[in-house]
CSV table of C-alpha atoms and ligand atoms in Angstrom, one decimal:
chain,number,residue,atom,x,y,z
L,1,MET,CA,96.0,209.6,-157.8
L,2,SER,CA,98.7,211.9,-159.3
L,3,LYS,CA,98.5,215.5,-157.9
L,4,TYR,CA,98.8,217.4,-161.0
L,5,LEU,CA,95.5,215.6,-161.7
L,6,SER,CA,93.1,219.0,-162.5
L,7,LYS,CA,90.0,218.9,-160.2
L,8,ARG,CA,87.9,217.9,-162.8
L,9,ALA,CA,90.0,214.2,-163.3
L,10,GLN,CA,89.9,214.0,-159.7
L,11,ASN,CA,86.8,214.4,-159.4
L,12,LEU,CA,85.3,211.7,-162.5
L,13,VAL,CA,84.0,208.7,-161.4
L,14,PRO,CA,84.6,206.8,-165.1
L,15,TYR,CA,82.2,204.3,-167.1
L,16,THR,CA,83.0,201.1,-166.4
L,17,TYR,CA,83.1,198.4,-169.4
L,18,GLY,CA,81.6,195.3,-169.7
L,19,GLU,CA,84.7,192.7,-169.1
L,20,GLN,CA,87.0,191.1,-172.0
L,21,PRO,CA,88.9,188.0,-170.1
L,22,LYS,CA,91.1,186.4,-172.1
L,23,ASP,CA,92.1,183.0,-170.2
L,24,LYS,CA,89.8,181.3,-172.2
L,25,GLN,CA,87.2,181.6,-175.1
L,26,TYR,CA,83.8,182.8,-174.0
L,27,VAL,CA,81.0,182.7,-175.6
L,28,LYS,CA,80.9,186.6,-175.1
L,29,LEU,CA,77.4,187.9,-174.5
L,30,ASN,CA,78.2,191.6,-172.4
L,31,THR,CA,78.6,193.9,-174.8
L,32,ASN,CA,75.8,193.9,-176.9
L,33,GLU,CA,78.4,193.6,-180.1
L,34,ASN,CA,76.9,191.9,-183.3
L,35,PRO,CA,77.9,188.1,-183.7
L,36,TYR,CA,77.6,188.7,-187.5
L,37,PRO,CA,80.8,189.6,-189.7
L,38,VAL,CA,81.0,192.7,-191.0
L,39,SER,CA,79.6,193.0,-194.7
L,40,PRO,CA,81.8,192.0,-197.0
L,41,LYS,CA,81.9,195.1,-199.0
L,42,ALA,CA,82.9,196.7,-196.6
L,43,ILE,CA,85.9,194.3,-196.1
L,44,LYS,CA,86.5,194.5,-199.7
L,45,ALA,CA,86.8,197.9,-199.5
L,46,MET,CA,89.1,198.2,-196.4
L,47,ASP,CA,91.0,195.6,-198.1
L,48,ASN,CA,91.7,197.4,-201.5
L,49,TYR,CA,92.6,200.8,-199.3
L,50,PRO,CA,96.2,201.8,-200.6
L,51,LYS,CA,97.7,201.4,-196.8
L,52,GLY,CA,100.7,204.1,-198.1
L,53,ASP,CA,98.1,206.6,-198.4
L,54,LEU,CA,98.2,206.7,-194.8
L,55,ARG,CA,100.6,208.9,-194.8
L,56,LEU,CA,98.3,212.1,-195.9
L,57,TYR,CA,95.7,213.1,-193.5
L,58,SER,CA,91.9,211.5,-193.9
L,59,ASN,CA,89.4,213.9,-195.0
L,60,PRO,CA,88.3,216.1,-192.5
L,61,ALA,CA,84.4,216.4,-194.9
L,62,CYS,CA,83.8,213.1,-194.5
L,63,GLU,CA,81.3,213.7,-197.7
L,64,GLU,CA,81.2,210.4,-199.7
L,65,LEU,CA,80.3,209.1,-195.8
L,66,ILE,CA,78.2,211.5,-194.7
L,67,SER,CA,76.1,211.6,-197.9
L,68,SER,CA,76.1,207.9,-197.5
L,69,ILE,CA,73.8,208.0,-194.5
L,70,ALA,CA,72.0,211.3,-195.3
L,71,ASP,CA,70.5,209.2,-198.7
L,72,PHE,CA,69.3,205.9,-196.4
L,73,TYR,CA,67.9,208.5,-194.0
L,74,ASN,CA,66.7,210.5,-197.2
L,75,LEU,CA,67.9,213.5,-195.4
L,76,LYS,CA,70.6,216.4,-196.6
L,77,PRO,CA,73.9,216.3,-195.9
L,78,GLU,CA,73.6,219.2,-193.6
L,79,ASN,CA,71.6,217.4,-191.2
L,80,VAL,CA,74.5,214.6,-190.6
L,81,TYR,CA,77.3,215.1,-188.4
L,82,VAL,CA,79.4,211.6,-188.6
L,83,SER,CA,82.7,210.8,-185.6
L,84,ASN,CA,84.4,208.4,-184.1
L,85,SER,CA,81.7,206.6,-182.3
L,86,SER,CA,78.8,207.6,-180.9
L,87,ASP,CA,80.3,208.2,-177.1
L,88,GLU,CA,81.8,210.8,-179.4
L,89,VAL,CA,79.4,212.0,-180.3
L,90,LEU,CA,76.9,212.2,-176.9
L,91,ALA,CA,80.5,213.5,-175.8
L,92,LEU,CA,80.6,216.9,-177.9
L,93,ALA,CA,76.9,217.5,-177.8
L,94,HIS,CA,77.4,217.8,-174.6
L,95,LEU,CA,79.8,220.7,-175.7
L,96,ALA,CA,77.7,222.0,-178.3
L,97,PHE,CA,74.9,222.6,-176.2
L,98,PHE,CA,75.5,223.0,-172.9
L,99,ASP,CA,77.4,225.2,-170.2
L,100,LYS,CA,78.6,224.3,-167.0
L,101,GLY,CA,76.0,224.0,-164.6
L,102,ASP,CA,73.2,223.4,-167.1
L,103,LYS,CA,70.6,221.1,-166.5
L,104,THR,CA,70.4,217.7,-168.0
L,105,ILE,CA,67.3,215.5,-167.7
L,106,PHE,CA,67.7,211.5,-168.0
L,107,ALA,CA,66.5,208.0,-166.1
L,108,ASP,CA,67.5,206.0,-163.2
L,109,VAL,CA,68.0,203.3,-165.4
L,110,THR,CA,69.7,203.9,-168.3
L,111,TYR,CA,72.6,204.2,-170.2
L,112,SER,CA,75.5,204.5,-167.9
L,113,PHE,CA,77.5,207.2,-169.8
L,114,TYR,CA,75.1,209.8,-169.5
L,115,PRO,CA,75.8,210.0,-165.7
L,116,VAL,CA,79.6,210.1,-166.5
L,117,TYR,CA,79.3,213.2,-169.1
L,118,ALA,CA,77.1,215.2,-166.8
L,119,ASN,CA,80.0,214.7,-163.8
L,120,LEU,CA,82.7,215.6,-166.6
L,121,PHE,CA,81.2,218.5,-168.1
L,122,GLN,CA,79.7,220.0,-164.4
L,123,ASN,CA,76.5,219.6,-166.1
L,124,GLU,CA,73.9,219.2,-163.3
L,125,ALA,CA,71.9,215.5,-163.4
L,126,ILE,CA,68.1,215.7,-163.0
L,127,VAL,CA,67.1,211.9,-162.8
L,128,ILE,CA,64.0,211.1,-163.3
L,129,PRO,CA,63.1,207.1,-161.9
L,130,LEU,CA,61.9,204.9,-164.7
L,131,ASN,CA,58.0,203.4,-163.6
L,132,ASP,CA,58.1,199.5,-161.8
L,133,ASP,CA,57.8,197.9,-164.9
L,134,PHE,CA,60.6,200.5,-166.6
L,135,SER,CA,58.4,202.2,-168.8
L,136,VAL,CA,59.9,205.4,-169.3
L,137,PRO,CA,57.8,208.0,-167.7
L,138,LEU,CA,58.2,210.7,-170.7
L,139,GLU,CA,55.5,213.1,-168.7
L,140,LYS,CA,58.0,213.9,-166.2
L,141,PHE,CA,60.8,214.5,-168.9
L,142,THR,CA,60.4,218.7,-168.6
L,143,GLY,CA,60.9,221.6,-166.7
L,144,GLU,CA,63.8,224.0,-166.6
L,145,ALA,CA,66.5,222.4,-168.1
L,146,LYS,CA,68.9,222.6,-171.1
L,147,GLY,CA,68.7,218.7,-172.6
L,148,ILE,CA,66.8,215.5,-172.3
L,149,LEU,CA,69.6,212.0,-172.6
L,150,LEU,CA,67.1,209.4,-173.8
L,151,PRO,CA,68.2,205.8,-175.6
L,152,ASN,CA,65.3,204.2,-177.6
L,153,PRO,CA,65.3,201.5,-176.6
L,154,ASN,CA,66.6,202.4,-173.9
L,155,ALA,CA,69.2,200.2,-172.4
L,156,PRO,CA,70.0,198.2,-170.4
L,157,THR,CA,66.0,197.7,-170.9
L,158,GLY,CA,65.6,196.8,-174.5
L,159,LEU,CA,62.2,198.7,-173.8
L,160,TYR,CA,60.9,200.9,-177.0
L,161,VAL,CA,59.0,204.1,-176.8
L,162,GLU,CA,56.8,204.3,-179.8
L,163,LEU,CA,57.6,207.5,-181.9
L,164,ASP,CA,54.4,209.5,-181.3
L,165,GLU,CA,55.4,209.7,-177.7
L,166,ILE,CA,58.8,211.0,-178.9
L,167,GLU,CA,57.2,213.2,-180.8
L,168,LYS,CA,55.5,214.7,-178.0
L,169,LEU,CA,58.2,214.9,-176.2
L,170,ILE,CA,60.1,216.8,-178.4
L,171,ILE,CA,56.5,219.0,-178.3
L,172,ASN,CA,56.6,219.5,-175.3
L,173,ASN,CA,60.1,220.7,-174.7
L,174,ARG,CA,60.7,222.8,-177.3
L,175,ASP,CA,63.0,224.9,-174.9
L,176,LYS,CA,65.7,222.1,-174.6
L,177,ILE,CA,67.9,220.0,-177.0
L,178,VAL,CA,66.2,216.1,-177.3
L,179,ILE,CA,68.9,213.8,-177.7
L,180,ILE,CA,67.3,210.6,-178.9
L,181,ASP,CA,70.4,208.0,-178.8
L,182,GLU,CA,69.3,205.3,-181.3
L,183,ALA,CA,72.1,202.8,-180.5
L,184,TYR,CA,69.8,199.8,-181.2
L,185,VAL,CA,66.6,201.3,-182.8
L,186,ASP,CA,67.2,199.2,-185.6
L,187,PHE,CA,66.4,195.9,-184.3
L,188,GLY,CA,62.6,196.6,-184.5
L,189,GLY,CA,62.1,200.2,-183.6
L,190,GLU,CA,61.6,203.2,-186.1
L,191,SER,CA,64.0,206.0,-186.1
L,192,ALA,CA,63.1,209.5,-184.8
L,193,ALA,CA,65.2,210.8,-188.0
L,194,LYS,CA,62.4,211.8,-189.6
L,195,PHE,CA,61.2,214.4,-187.6
L,196,VAL,CA,64.9,216.3,-188.1
L,197,ASP,CA,63.3,218.8,-190.2
L,198,LYS,CA,60.7,219.6,-188.7
L,199,TYR,CA,61.9,220.1,-185.2
L,200,ASP,CA,65.1,222.3,-184.3
L,201,ASN,CA,65.9,220.8,-181.2
L,202,LEU,CA,66.0,217.1,-182.2
L,203,LEU,CA,69.5,215.6,-182.7
L,204,VAL,CA,69.0,211.6,-183.3
L,205,VAL,CA,72.6,209.6,-182.3
L,206,GLN,CA,73.5,206.2,-183.6
L,207,THR,CA,76.4,204.0,-184.0
L,208,PHE,CA,77.7,201.5,-186.7
L,209,SER,CA,78.9,199.5,-183.3
L,210,LYS,CA,75.5,197.2,-183.5
L,211,SER,CA,73.4,196.5,-186.4
L,212,ARG,CA,76.1,197.3,-188.9
L,213,SER,CA,78.9,194.7,-186.7
L,214,LEU,CA,81.5,197.8,-186.5
L,215,ALA,CA,82.4,198.2,-182.6
L,216,GLY,CA,85.8,198.2,-183.4
L,217,LEU,CA,85.9,200.5,-186.7
L,218,ARG,CA,84.5,203.4,-184.3
L,219,VAL,CA,82.2,205.7,-186.0
L,220,GLY,CA,79.1,207.2,-184.8
L,221,PHE,CA,76.5,209.9,-186.2
L,222,ALA,CA,73.7,212.2,-185.4
L,223,LEU,CA,71.0,213.1,-187.4
L,224,GLY,CA,69.5,216.9,-186.8
L,225,ASN,CA,68.6,220.6,-187.7
L,226,LYS,CA,71.5,222.1,-189.9
L,227,GLY,CA,72.1,224.5,-186.9
L,228,LEU,CA,72.7,221.6,-184.7
L,229,ILE,CA,74.7,220.1,-187.0
L,230,GLU,CA,77.0,223.2,-187.6
L,231,GLY,CA,77.6,223.1,-183.9
L,232,LEU,CA,78.9,219.5,-182.9
L,233,ASN,CA,81.2,220.8,-186.5
L,234,ARG,CA,82.1,224.1,-184.5
L,235,ILE,CA,83.4,221.7,-181.3
L,236,LYS,CA,84.9,218.6,-183.6
L,237,ASN,CA,86.8,221.8,-184.9
L,238,SER,CA,88.0,222.8,-182.2
L,239,PHE,CA,89.1,219.2,-180.8
L,240,ASN,CA,89.7,217.0,-183.3
L,241,PRO,CA,89.0,217.6,-186.8
L,242,TYR,CA,90.4,214.1,-188.3
L,243,SER,CA,89.0,212.1,-185.8
L,244,LEU,CA,87.6,209.2,-188.4
L,245,ASP,CA,90.6,207.8,-189.8
L,246,SER,CA,91.1,206.7,-193.5
L,247,ILE,CA,89.9,203.6,-193.3
L,248,ALA,CA,87.0,203.6,-190.9
L,249,LEU,CA,85.6,206.0,-193.9
L,250,ILE,CA,85.5,203.9,-196.4
L,251,GLY,CA,84.5,201.1,-194.4
L,252,ALA,CA,81.6,202.8,-192.7
L,253,THR,CA,80.7,204.0,-196.1
L,254,GLU,CA,80.5,200.7,-197.3
L,255,ALA,CA,78.2,199.8,-194.9
L,256,MET,CA,75.7,202.0,-194.7
L,257,LYS,CA,75.6,201.2,-198.4
L,258,ASP,CA,75.1,197.8,-198.5
L,259,LYS,CA,71.3,197.5,-197.1
L,260,GLU,CA,70.9,194.0,-198.5
L,261,TYR,CA,73.2,192.7,-195.4
L,262,PHE,CA,72.0,195.1,-192.9
L,263,ILE,CA,68.8,193.5,-193.7
L,264,GLU,CA,69.9,189.7,-193.5
L,265,THR,CA,71.3,190.5,-190.7
L,266,ARG,CA,69.3,192.3,-188.5
L,267,ASP,CA,66.3,190.0,-189.4
L,268,LYS,CA,68.4,187.4,-187.9
L,269,ILE,CA,69.2,188.9,-184.8
L,270,ILE,CA,65.5,189.4,-184.5
L,271,LYS,CA,64.2,186.2,-184.9
L,272,THR,CA,67.0,184.4,-182.3
L,273,ARG,CA,65.8,187.2,-180.2
L,274,ASP,CA,62.5,185.8,-179.7
L,275,TRP,CA,63.9,182.2,-180.0
L,276,THR,CA,65.8,183.7,-176.6
L,277,THR,CA,63.0,185.1,-174.6
L,278,ASP,CA,60.6,182.4,-175.6
L,279,GLU,CA,63.2,179.6,-174.0
L,280,LEU,CA,64.0,181.9,-171.3
L,281,THR,CA,60.4,182.6,-170.2
L,282,LYS,CA,59.9,178.4,-170.1
L,283,LEU,CA,63.0,178.7,-168.0
L,284,GLY,CA,60.7,181.3,-165.4
L,285,PHE,CA,62.4,185.0,-166.5
L,286,ASN,CA,60.3,187.6,-166.6
L,287,VAL,CA,61.8,189.2,-169.6
L,288,ILE,CA,61.2,192.3,-170.3
L,289,PRO,CA,60.2,193.3,-174.0
L,290,SER,CA,62.8,194.2,-176.2
L,291,LYS,CA,63.6,196.3,-179.5
L,292,ALA,CA,67.4,196.1,-178.6
L,293,ASN,CA,70.4,193.4,-179.4
L,294,PHE,CA,69.8,192.1,-176.1
L,295,VAL,CA,67.7,190.8,-173.3
L,296,PHE,CA,67.1,192.2,-170.0
L,297,ALA,CA,65.9,189.1,-168.0
L,298,SER,CA,64.7,188.1,-164.3
L,299,PRO,CA,65.0,185.2,-162.5
L,300,LYS,CA,61.4,184.2,-160.7
L,301,ASP,CA,63.9,182.3,-157.8
L,302,ASN,CA,66.2,185.7,-157.2
L,303,LYS,CA,69.2,184.3,-158.5
L,304,ALA,CA,70.7,186.9,-161.3
L,305,LYS,CA,74.1,186.9,-159.6
L,306,GLU,CA,74.8,183.4,-159.0
L,307,ILE,CA,73.6,182.7,-162.7
L,308,PHE,CA,76.3,185.3,-163.7
L,309,THR,CA,79.0,183.6,-162.3
L,310,PHE,CA,78.1,179.6,-162.7
L,311,LEU,CA,77.3,181.1,-166.4
L,312,LYS,CA,80.7,183.4,-166.3
L,313,GLU,CA,82.9,179.8,-164.8
L,314,ASN,CA,81.0,177.7,-167.8
L,315,GLY,CA,82.3,180.1,-170.8
L,316,VAL,CA,79.4,182.6,-171.2
L,317,LEU,CA,79.8,185.9,-170.1
L,318,VAL,CA,77.1,187.7,-169.8
L,319,ARG,CA,76.7,191.2,-168.3
L,320,TYR,CA,75.4,191.5,-164.6
L,321,TRP,CA,74.7,194.7,-162.0
L,322,GLU,CA,74.7,194.2,-158.7
L,323,LYS,CA,73.0,197.5,-157.9
L,324,GLY,CA,69.2,198.7,-156.6
L,325,ARG,CA,66.3,197.6,-158.9
L,326,VAL,CA,68.6,196.1,-161.1
L,327,SER,CA,70.1,193.6,-159.1
L,328,ASN,CA,68.3,190.5,-159.8
L,329,TYR,CA,68.6,190.8,-163.8
L,330,LEU,CA,71.0,189.5,-166.4
L,331,ARG,CA,71.5,191.6,-169.9
L,332,ILE,CA,72.4,189.2,-172.7
L,333,SER,CA,73.1,190.1,-175.9
L,334,ILE,CA,72.1,188.3,-178.6
L,335,GLY,CA,74.3,186.2,-180.5
L,336,THR,CA,74.3,183.5,-183.2
L,337,ASP,CA,71.0,180.5,-182.4
L,338,ASN,CA,74.4,178.5,-181.4
L,339,ASP,CA,75.8,181.2,-178.7
L,340,MET,CA,72.1,181.6,-177.3
L,341,LYS,CA,71.3,177.1,-177.4
L,342,ILE,CA,74.5,177.5,-175.2
L,343,LEU,CA,73.5,180.3,-173.0
L,344,ILE,CA,70.1,178.5,-172.3
L,345,ASP,CA,71.8,174.9,-172.2
L,346,THR,CA,74.2,176.6,-169.2
L,347,ILE,CA,70.9,178.0,-167.6
L,348,LYS,CA,69.1,174.6,-167.6
L,349,LYS,CA,72.5,172.9,-165.9
L,350,PHE,CA,72.0,175.4,-162.9
L,351,TYR,CA,69.2,174.5,-162.3
L,352,ASN,CA,69.7,170.7,-162.3
N,1,LIG,C1,77.2,201.1,-177.4
N,1,LIG,C2,75.9,202.2,-177.0
N,1,LIG,C3,76.6,203.4,-177.4
N,1,LIG,C4,78.0,203.6,-177.8
N,1,LIG,O1,78.4,203.0,-179.4
N,1,LIG,P1,79.6,203.4,-179.7
N,1,LIG,O2,79.4,204.0,-181.2
N,1,LIG,O3,80.1,202.2,-180.0
N,1,LIG,O4,80.5,204.2,-178.8
N,1,LIG,C5,76.0,204.8,-177.0
N,1,LIG,N1,74.6,204.7,-176.8
N,1,LIG,C6,74.4,203.6,-176.0
N,1,LIG,C7,72.5,203.6,-175.8
N,1,LIG,C8,74.9,202.1,-176.5
N,1,LIG,O5,74.4,201.5,-175.9
């Protein structure tokens, strides 16, 4: 490590992403990408973008993208913030709402970026263990702190918390920002966006990466009370005012407007998820009920690690963490019907 690094950089424990091996063609079920192509309307709009215009800065106000999102959620543009990925939204939210030493509350089994942010922004993490069945003990998400971070559905379990429970959490914590990370909410859950007008301590964070097949375009957004959105813009405009490029702005706007395609692909994924859950259950797995585009599944014979390795050797990538209470679980992203058939057939081969 270079001696020129700041103490902050020296002490970081960066996020580890799912592997992206290039040695052969894999069925890639390890990063929760959408198996379906980008909306054809979004592709067309991006193709038609006059590339010579990249000479100019992108539009920092992002009005069209913001309106398309506001329309979708029946909110006002002042309730919408956009930037370069929801990971960036989450990072800038830490800068907007928490000071060094402030406490943030999140679960022990959750999006693994939260402890990374706590570390980077020097917040004190209050880690609440999930119940044995991975349900979230929301009554414990309280006490002296500046904010709460909760993915709904949770990652990597896929478990969804009903909206009335989320509303209780917001009401019980009016002294804190409650950040609901809805990266997966489109796959069967309902968005807390409808509470944005009612509670000024709610920030809903979403992404185009999962349900809108645009992981590579890097577009995320937040929905919240006007004051919170202004706070995020204060940070953005002190950090990277042109955080979305011109092509991303156009692609994301058209994808958001293409509701029909969104519903069609989302429904296919939900159907394939249910089929995959049934097949894994027949093979003796315990599958946590998922409202996401992945399932979290545990083989009865404690062989998660062996199955993970066998799948990889046979060209199927899933996610496995060799740690604590999730060490006998596989997180399997939902691909096409054919992808999932290959997955199930390969697991059958493992057992034969
Ligand atoms: C994928 C994911 C994100 C990040 O999405 P990007 O917009 O691609 O950065 C955020 N939160 C959770 C829980 C996720 O799973």
